[in-house]
Coordinates of C-alpha atoms and ligand atoms in Angstrom, one line a residue:
M1 CA 28.6 -21.4 -12.4
A2 CA 25.3 -22.8 -11.2
S3 CA 25.4 -25.9 -9.0
C4 CA 25.1 -29.2 -10.9
N5 CA 24.2 -31.1 -7.8
P6 CA 20.4 -31.5 -7.5
Q7 CA 20.8 -31.8 -3.7
T8 CA 22.2 -28.3 -3.2
P9 CA 20.0 -25.3 -3.1
A10 CA 20.0 -23.0 -6.2
N11 CA 21.9 -19.8 -5.5
R12 CA 21.6 -16.4 -7.2
A13 CA 23.8 -13.4 -6.9
A14 CA 23.9 -9.7 -7.9
W15 CA 27.3 -9.8 -9.6
L16 CA 29.7 -7.0 -10.3
S17 CA 30.6 -8.5 -13.7
A18 CA 33.5 -6.3 -14.6
A19 CA 35.3 -3.2 -13.4
K20 CA 32.8 -0.3 -13.1
A21 CA 30.0 -2.5 -14.5
R22 CA 26.5 -1.3 -13.7
P23 CA 23.9 -2.3 -12.9
L24 CA 24.9 -5.3 -10.9
A25 CA 23.8 -8.4 -12.9
V26 CA 21.5 -10.8 -11.2
K27 CA 22.4 -14.4 -12.3
L28 CA 22.9 -17.9 -11.0
A29 CA 25.8 -18.5 -8.6
Q30 CA 27.4 -21.6 -7.2
Y31 CA 26.0 -22.7 -3.8
P32 CA 28.8 -22.2 -1.4
S33 CA 29.8 -25.1 0.9
P34 CA 31.1 -24.3 4.3
K35 CA 34.7 -25.2 5.3
A36 CA 35.9 -25.7 8.9
N37 CA 34.8 -22.8 11.1
E38 CA 32.4 -21.5 8.5
I39 CA 28.6 -21.6 8.1
V40 CA 26.3 -21.0 5.2
V41 CA 23.5 -18.6 5.8
R42 CA 20.3 -17.9 3.8
N43 CA 20.3 -14.1 3.7
A44 CA 17.0 -12.5 4.9
A45 CA 18.2 -8.9 4.9
I46 CA 21.4 -7.3 3.7
A47 CA 22.7 -3.8 4.4
I48 CA 24.7 -1.6 2.0
N49 CA 27.8 0.3 2.8
P50 CA 29.7 3.2 1.1
S51 CA 32.5 0.7 0.2
D52 CA 30.0 -1.2 -2.0
W53 CA 29.3 1.7 -4.4
L54 CA 32.9 3.0 -4.0
K55 CA 34.2 -0.3 -5.4
Q56 CA 31.7 -0.3 -8.3
D57 CA 32.5 3.3 -9.2
S58 CA 36.2 3.2 -8.8
G59 CA 37.0 0.1 -10.8
D60 CA 40.4 -1.4 -9.8
F61 CA 41.5 1.6 -7.9
L62 CA 40.0 0.2 -4.7
Y63 CA 40.3 -3.5 -3.7
S64 CA 42.5 -4.0 -6.7
W65 CA 42.9 -7.8 -5.9
V66 CA 39.2 -8.4 -6.8
K67 CA 38.8 -10.6 -9.9
Y68 CA 35.5 -10.4 -11.8
P69 CA 32.8 -11.4 -11.7
F70 CA 32.6 -10.7 -8.0
V71 CA 29.9 -10.6 -5.3
L72 CA 30.1 -7.6 -3.1
G73 CA 28.3 -7.0 0.3
S74 CA 29.4 -7.3 3.9
D75 CA 26.3 -7.2 6.1
T76 CA 23.8 -9.9 6.5
A77 CA 21.1 -11.3 8.8
G78 CA 19.5 -14.6 8.1
T79 CA 19.2 -18.3 8.9
V80 CA 21.9 -20.9 9.2
V81 CA 21.5 -23.6 6.5
E82 CA 24.7 -25.6 7.0
T83 CA 27.7 -25.6 9.4
G84 CA 31.2 -26.6 8.5
F85 CA 33.5 -29.0 10.4
S86 CA 34.3 -27.9 14.0
V87 CA 31.5 -25.3 14.3
T88 CA 29.9 -25.7 17.7
R89 CA 28.1 -22.4 18.3
F90 CA 25.5 -22.7 15.5
T91 CA 23.2 -25.3 14.0
A92 CA 20.9 -25.2 11.0
G93 CA 17.8 -23.0 11.6
D94 CA 19.6 -20.6 13.9
R95 CA 18.9 -16.9 13.3
V96 CA 22.1 -15.0 13.0
V97 CA 23.8 -11.7 12.1
G98 CA 27.3 -11.7 10.5
H99 CA 30.0 -9.8 8.8
A100 CA 31.0 -11.4 5.5
V101 CA 34.6 -10.6 4.6
G102 CA 34.8 -11.7 1.0
I103 CA 36.2 -8.3 -0.2
D104 CA 39.2 -8.5 2.3
E105 CA 42.4 -9.5 0.4
Q106 CA 42.9 -12.4 2.8
S107 CA 39.6 -13.9 1.8
N108 CA 39.0 -12.5 -1.7
S109 CA 36.1 -14.7 -2.3
S110 CA 32.6 -14.2 -3.8
A111 CA 31.3 -17.0 -1.6
E112 CA 31.8 -14.5 1.3
G113 CA 29.8 -11.7 -0.3
T114 CA 26.3 -10.9 0.9
F115 CA 24.7 -9.8 -2.4
Q116 CA 23.4 -13.3 -3.0
T117 CA 20.9 -15.8 -1.6
Y118 CA 23.4 -17.9 0.3
T119 CA 26.6 -16.5 1.9
V120 CA 29.5 -18.1 3.7
L121 CA 30.2 -16.5 7.1
R122 CA 33.1 -17.2 9.4
A123 CA 31.7 -18.5 12.7
E124 CA 33.7 -16.1 14.7
M125 CA 32.3 -13.1 12.7
T126 CA 28.8 -14.2 13.5
S127 CA 26.4 -13.7 16.4
P128 CA 23.1 -15.4 17.3
L129 CA 20.0 -13.1 17.1
P130 CA 17.5 -12.7 19.9
D131 CA 14.0 -14.0 18.7
S132 CA 12.5 -10.5 19.1
M133 CA 15.0 -8.8 16.8
S134 CA 14.0 -8.6 13.1
F135 CA 16.5 -9.5 10.3
E136 CA 16.1 -6.0 8.9
S137 CA 17.0 -4.4 12.1
A138 CA 20.0 -6.7 12.8
S139 CA 21.4 -6.4 9.3
V140 CA 22.6 -2.9 10.0
I141 CA 25.2 -4.0 12.5
P142 CA 28.1 -5.8 10.9
L143 CA 30.5 -3.5 9.0
G144 CA 29.6 -0.5 11.2
A145 CA 30.4 -2.5 14.4
S146 CA 33.4 -4.2 12.8
T147 CA 35.0 -1.0 11.6
A148 CA 34.3 0.6 15.0
A149 CA 35.9 -2.4 16.7
C150 CA 39.0 -2.3 14.5
G151 CA 39.5 1.3 15.4
L152 CA 38.8 1.0 19.1
F153 CA 40.3 -2.4 20.0
E154 CA 43.1 -3.4 17.6
K155 CA 46.6 -3.2 19.1
D156 CA 47.9 -0.8 16.4
K157 CA 44.8 1.5 16.7
L158 CA 43.3 2.9 19.9
A159 CA 43.9 -0.5 21.8
L160 CA 41.1 0.3 24.3
Q161 CA 39.9 -2.0 27.0
A162 CA 37.6 -4.8 25.7
P163 CA 33.8 -4.2 25.8
S164 CA 31.7 -6.0 28.4
T165 CA 28.0 -6.2 29.5
S166 CA 29.4 -5.0 32.9
P167 CA 31.9 -2.4 32.0
K168 CA 34.8 -1.4 34.2
L169 CA 34.9 2.4 34.1
T170 CA 38.3 3.8 32.9
G171 CA 37.7 7.5 33.7
K172 CA 38.9 8.3 30.1
T173 CA 37.1 10.2 27.4
L174 CA 37.0 9.2 23.7
L175 CA 36.2 11.6 20.8
I176 CA 34.1 10.1 18.1
W177 CA 34.0 12.4 15.2
G178 CA 31.1 11.4 13.0
G179 CA 28.9 10.0 15.8
S180 CA 25.8 9.7 13.6
T181 CA 27.5 7.6 10.9
S182 CA 26.8 3.9 10.9
V183 CA 30.4 3.3 12.2
G184 CA 30.0 6.1 14.8
L185 CA 26.7 4.8 16.3
N186 CA 28.2 1.4 16.8
A187 CA 31.5 2.9 18.1
I188 CA 29.6 4.9 20.8
Q189 CA 28.0 1.8 22.1
L190 CA 31.2 -0.3 22.0
A191 CA 33.2 2.4 23.7
V192 CA 30.7 2.9 26.5
A193 CA 30.5 -0.9 27.0
A194 CA 34.3 -0.8 27.3
G195 CA 34.1 1.8 30.1
Y196 CA 34.9 5.1 28.3
E197 CA 33.0 8.4 28.3
V198 CA 32.2 9.5 24.8
F199 CA 32.1 12.9 23.2
A200 CA 30.7 12.8 19.7
T201 CA 29.9 15.1 16.8
A202 CA 26.7 15.0 14.6
S203 CA 24.2 17.4 13.1
P204 CA 21.9 18.8 15.7
K205 CA 18.9 16.8 14.4
N206 CA 20.8 13.6 15.4
H207 CA 22.0 14.8 18.8
A208 CA 19.2 13.1 20.8
Y209 CA 19.7 9.8 19.0
V210 CA 23.5 9.9 19.5
K211 CA 23.0 10.6 23.2
S212 CA 20.4 7.9 23.5
L213 CA 23.2 5.4 22.5
G214 CA 25.5 6.6 25.2
A215 CA 27.4 9.7 24.1
S216 CA 27.6 12.1 27.1
R217 CA 28.0 15.2 25.0
V218 CA 27.4 15.8 21.3
F219 CA 28.7 18.7 19.2
D220 CA 27.6 20.1 15.8
Y221 CA 30.5 19.4 13.4
N222 CA 29.3 22.2 11.2
S223 CA 29.5 24.8 13.9
P224 CA 32.2 27.4 13.5
T225 CA 33.1 27.0 17.2
V226 CA 33.1 23.2 17.3
I227 CA 36.9 22.9 17.9
T228 CA 36.9 25.5 20.7
D229 CA 33.8 23.9 22.2
L230 CA 35.4 20.4 22.2
R231 CA 38.7 21.7 23.6
K232 CA 36.7 23.3 26.5
A233 CA 34.8 20.1 27.0
F234 CA 38.0 18.1 27.3
E235 CA 39.5 20.4 29.9
G236 CA 40.3 18.4 33.0
K237 CA 39.7 15.1 31.2
T238 CA 42.1 12.4 30.2
T239 CA 41.5 11.5 26.6
A240 CA 41.5 7.9 25.2
G241 CA 42.1 9.3 21.7
A242 CA 39.8 9.8 18.7
L243 CA 37.9 7.7 16.1
T244 CA 37.2 9.7 13.0
M245 CA 34.6 9.4 10.2
G246 CA 33.7 12.0 7.6
A247 CA 35.5 14.5 5.4
G248 CA 38.0 16.6 7.4
S249 CA 37.3 14.6 10.6
A250 CA 41.0 13.6 11.2
D251 CA 42.3 17.1 10.8
A252 CA 39.6 18.5 13.0
S253 CA 40.2 15.9 15.7
M254 CA 43.9 16.7 15.7
E255 CA 43.1 20.3 16.5
V256 CA 41.2 19.1 19.5
L257 CA 43.5 16.3 20.7
K258 CA 46.7 18.4 20.5
H259 CA 45.4 20.4 23.5
C260 CA 44.3 17.3 25.5
S261 CA 46.2 15.2 28.0
G262 CA 46.1 11.4 27.6
N263 CA 46.3 9.2 24.5
K264 CA 46.8 11.4 21.5
F265 CA 46.0 8.7 19.0
I266 CA 43.6 9.1 16.0
A267 CA 42.1 6.0 14.4
M268 CA 40.8 7.0 11.0
A269 CA 38.0 5.2 9.2
T270 CA 37.6 7.8 6.4
Y271 CA 40.5 8.1 4.0
P272 CA 41.5 11.6 3.0
T273 CA 40.7 11.1 -0.7
P274 CA 38.0 12.6 -2.8
S275 CA 34.8 10.6 -2.3
P276 CA 33.5 9.6 -4.8
P277 CA 36.8 9.6 -6.7
P278 CA 36.9 12.0 -9.6
Q279 CA 35.8 10.4 -12.9
S280 CA 38.6 11.8 -15.0
L281 CA 42.3 11.4 -14.3
V282 CA 41.1 9.3 -11.4
L283 CA 44.4 7.7 -10.5
L284 CA 46.6 10.8 -10.8
K285 CA 44.2 13.2 -9.0
T286 CA 43.4 10.8 -6.1
V287 CA 47.0 9.7 -5.6
Y288 CA 48.1 13.4 -5.7
A289 CA 45.4 14.4 -3.1
F290 CA 46.4 11.5 -0.8
M291 CA 50.1 12.1 -1.1
S292 CA 49.8 15.9 -0.4
W293 CA 47.5 15.2 2.6
S294 CA 49.9 12.6 3.9
V295 CA 53.0 14.8 3.8
V296 CA 51.1 17.7 5.6
W297 CA 49.6 15.2 8.1
Y298 CA 53.0 13.6 8.8
F299 CA 54.6 17.0 9.8
K300 CA 51.5 18.3 11.6
S301 CA 51.1 15.1 13.7
K302 CA 54.9 15.1 14.6
M303 CA 54.7 18.7 15.7
N304 CA 51.5 18.1 17.8
G305 CA 52.5 14.7 19.3
I306 CA 49.7 12.9 17.6
R307 CA 50.0 9.3 16.5
S308 CA 47.5 7.8 14.0
N309 CA 46.6 4.8 11.8
F310 CA 44.0 4.0 9.2
I311 CA 41.3 1.4 9.8
F312 CA 40.5 -1.4 7.4
G313 CA 37.2 -2.7 8.7
S314 CA 37.7 -6.4 8.1
T315 CA 41.1 -7.0 9.7
L316 CA 39.3 -8.0 12.9
A317 CA 38.4 -11.3 11.2
F318 CA 42.1 -12.3 11.3
N319 CA 43.4 -11.0 14.6
G320 CA 41.0 -12.1 17.4
V321 CA 39.1 -8.8 17.6
G322 CA 36.3 -10.4 15.6
K323 CA 35.9 -13.1 18.2
L324 CA 35.9 -10.5 20.9
I325 CA 33.0 -8.8 19.3
Y326 CA 30.8 -11.4 17.6
E327 CA 31.4 -14.3 20.1
D328 CA 32.3 -12.8 23.4
F329 CA 30.4 -9.5 23.6
L330 CA 27.5 -9.1 21.1
P331 CA 25.5 -12.3 21.8
E332 CA 24.9 -11.3 25.5
A333 CA 24.7 -7.6 24.8
L334 CA 22.1 -8.1 22.1
A335 CA 20.1 -10.5 24.2
Q336 CA 20.0 -8.2 27.2
G337 CA 19.4 -5.0 25.0
S338 CA 22.6 -3.2 26.2
F339 CA 23.7 -3.0 22.6
V340 CA 21.1 -2.1 20.0
P341 CA 21.2 -2.3 16.2
A342 CA 22.0 1.2 14.9
P343 CA 21.3 3.2 12.8
E344 CA 17.7 2.5 11.9
P345 CA 17.2 0.5 8.7
K346 CA 15.9 2.3 5.6
I347 CA 14.4 -0.5 3.6
V348 CA 14.6 0.3 0.0
G349 CA 13.4 -2.8 -1.8
E350 CA 13.1 -6.6 -1.9
G351 CA 15.1 -9.1 -3.9
L352 CA 18.6 -9.1 -5.4
E353 CA 17.3 -6.9 -8.2
S354 CA 16.9 -4.0 -5.7
I355 CA 20.5 -4.0 -4.6
Q356 CA 21.7 -1.7 -7.3
A357 CA 19.0 0.9 -6.3
G358 CA 20.2 0.4 -2.8
L359 CA 23.8 1.3 -3.8
D360 CA 22.6 4.4 -5.6
I361 CA 20.5 5.5 -2.6
Q362 CA 23.5 5.0 -0.2
K363 CA 25.7 7.1 -2.6
L364 CA 23.2 10.0 -2.5
G365 CA 23.8 10.1 1.3
V366 CA 22.0 9.1 4.4
S367 CA 21.7 10.7 7.8
A368 CA 21.7 8.2 10.7
K369 CA 20.1 5.5 8.5
K370 CA 21.3 2.3 6.9
V371 CA 20.2 1.2 3.5
V372 CA 18.7 -2.3 3.7
V373 CA 17.3 -4.7 1.1
T374 CA 15.2 -7.7 2.1
L375 CA 15.8 -11.0 0.3
Ligands
LIG1 N1 38.1 2.1 6.6 C1 37.1 1.2 6.5 O1 37.3 0.0 6.5 C2 35.7 1.7 6.5 C3 34.6 0.9 6.8 C4 33.4 1.4 6.8 C5 33.2 2.8 6.6 N2 34.3 3.5 6.3 C6 34.2 5.0 6.1 O2 33.7 5.5 7.3 C7 32.8 6.6 7.0 C8 31.5 6.4 7.6 O3 30.9 5.2 7.0 P1 29.4 4.9 7.3 O4 28.9 3.8 6.5 O5 29.3 4.8 8.8 O6 28.7 6.2 6.8 P2 27.2 6.7 6.7 O7 26.4 6.1 7.8 O8 26.7 6.6 5.3 O9 27.4 8.3 7.0 C9 26.3 9.1 7.0 C10 26.6 10.1 8.1 O10 27.8 10.8 7.9 C11 27.7 12.0 8.7 N3 28.7 12.9 8.1 C12 28.7 13.4 6.9 N4 29.8 14.2 6.7 C13 30.4 14.3 7.9 C14 31.6 15.0 8.4 N5 32.3 15.7 7.6 N6 31.9 14.8 9.7 C15 31.2 14.0 10.5 N7 30.1 13.3 10.1 C16 29.7 13.5 8.8 C17 26.3 12.4 8.6 O11 25.9 13.0 9.8 P3 24.7 14.0 10.1 O12 23.6 13.5 9.3 O13 24.5 13.9 11.5 O14 25.2 15.3 9.6 C18 25.5 11.1 8.3 O15 24.7 10.7 9.4 C19 32.8 6.7 5.5 O16 33.8 7.7 5.1 C20 33.2 5.3 5.0 O17 33.8 5.3 3.7 C21 35.5 3.1 6.3

């Protein structure tokens, strides 16, 4: 699989060599050439998401289209090495941050995974980085911001007004359940930039941080009174709907939204399946849990006038929302500091060999932190 051309740089990847294989195997990989509207980036820092270890743990249950060996990883910050035909926004040497969508079924390509030295990024899923922003700091942005953007701006999700560096206020209030998650911290900033007031949930230790990014009020999701407190807070407000992350977040948000006036729509990032999936009878138990939840959810949402949809955090690459974020909004917002990388990086190692440890650390759980490996 190594390149035979002495002109192309040598590439190495941390491969998922078979279903459930661990550790990731660090080996040579083909140097990926950019096609039209693509760039090749030398990764300087990559971040790790729950989907990375969920794919490794669950085998073919998730992302069943993936053929092995495969290169996982969605988040990178690095330097442009090459640009493909028709790319005008970037040239070699530019510092960038981007969301690599190799795991999406429409791409399904190891070249677009970040757990390697060189990664192909789609130009419209990439933003230039201000000189003052470190690669480590920037690498936390992509999947968090993309998933948030899918939920907030896609037509079949919350379909909110687009974000801008000079937001037009809407007078509407959005609930972000899971405000201290990586997705939530990006969602708060995007929603505020789109002109919405945000109420969020988080553990009390993260309330100040969540507020510093733009939430006007933050509630402890473990408090026995959280639903009542949120219902009171929404009195007299018009809701823009809810974006939900974390176990039980959709059900709890329904209990709040059903008493609100406005858009009773819930965009769900967390799927109602056991996480991590059970190790025995995996398929049967998980499908049963999902089906039972779906039947109850269907009837409860009908009764309460709630509409909902699940988010898949890479669909924005194929429907124009990616361009809205990475081309139209983030470059200016990052440059002027109105959008900041969040959460803080938790750097756990250096080199492709450290990525497996990164997956294991992410799986143990983080609180308002993003696991990052420098390359
Ligand atoms: N559908 C998609 O395409 C997609 C894409 C990305 C992520 N996701 C999902 O979205 C969720 C968030 O992902 P992430 O990477 O942002 O997670 P993360 O940063 O790893 O999440 C850690 C945070 O979760 C919070 N949390 C834990 N349980 C919670 C609950 N029951 N309610 C609210 N918050 C809770 C914790 O908050 P405190 O420390 O404040 O307690 C912690 O800060 C995950 O379920 C992930 O699988 C889905």
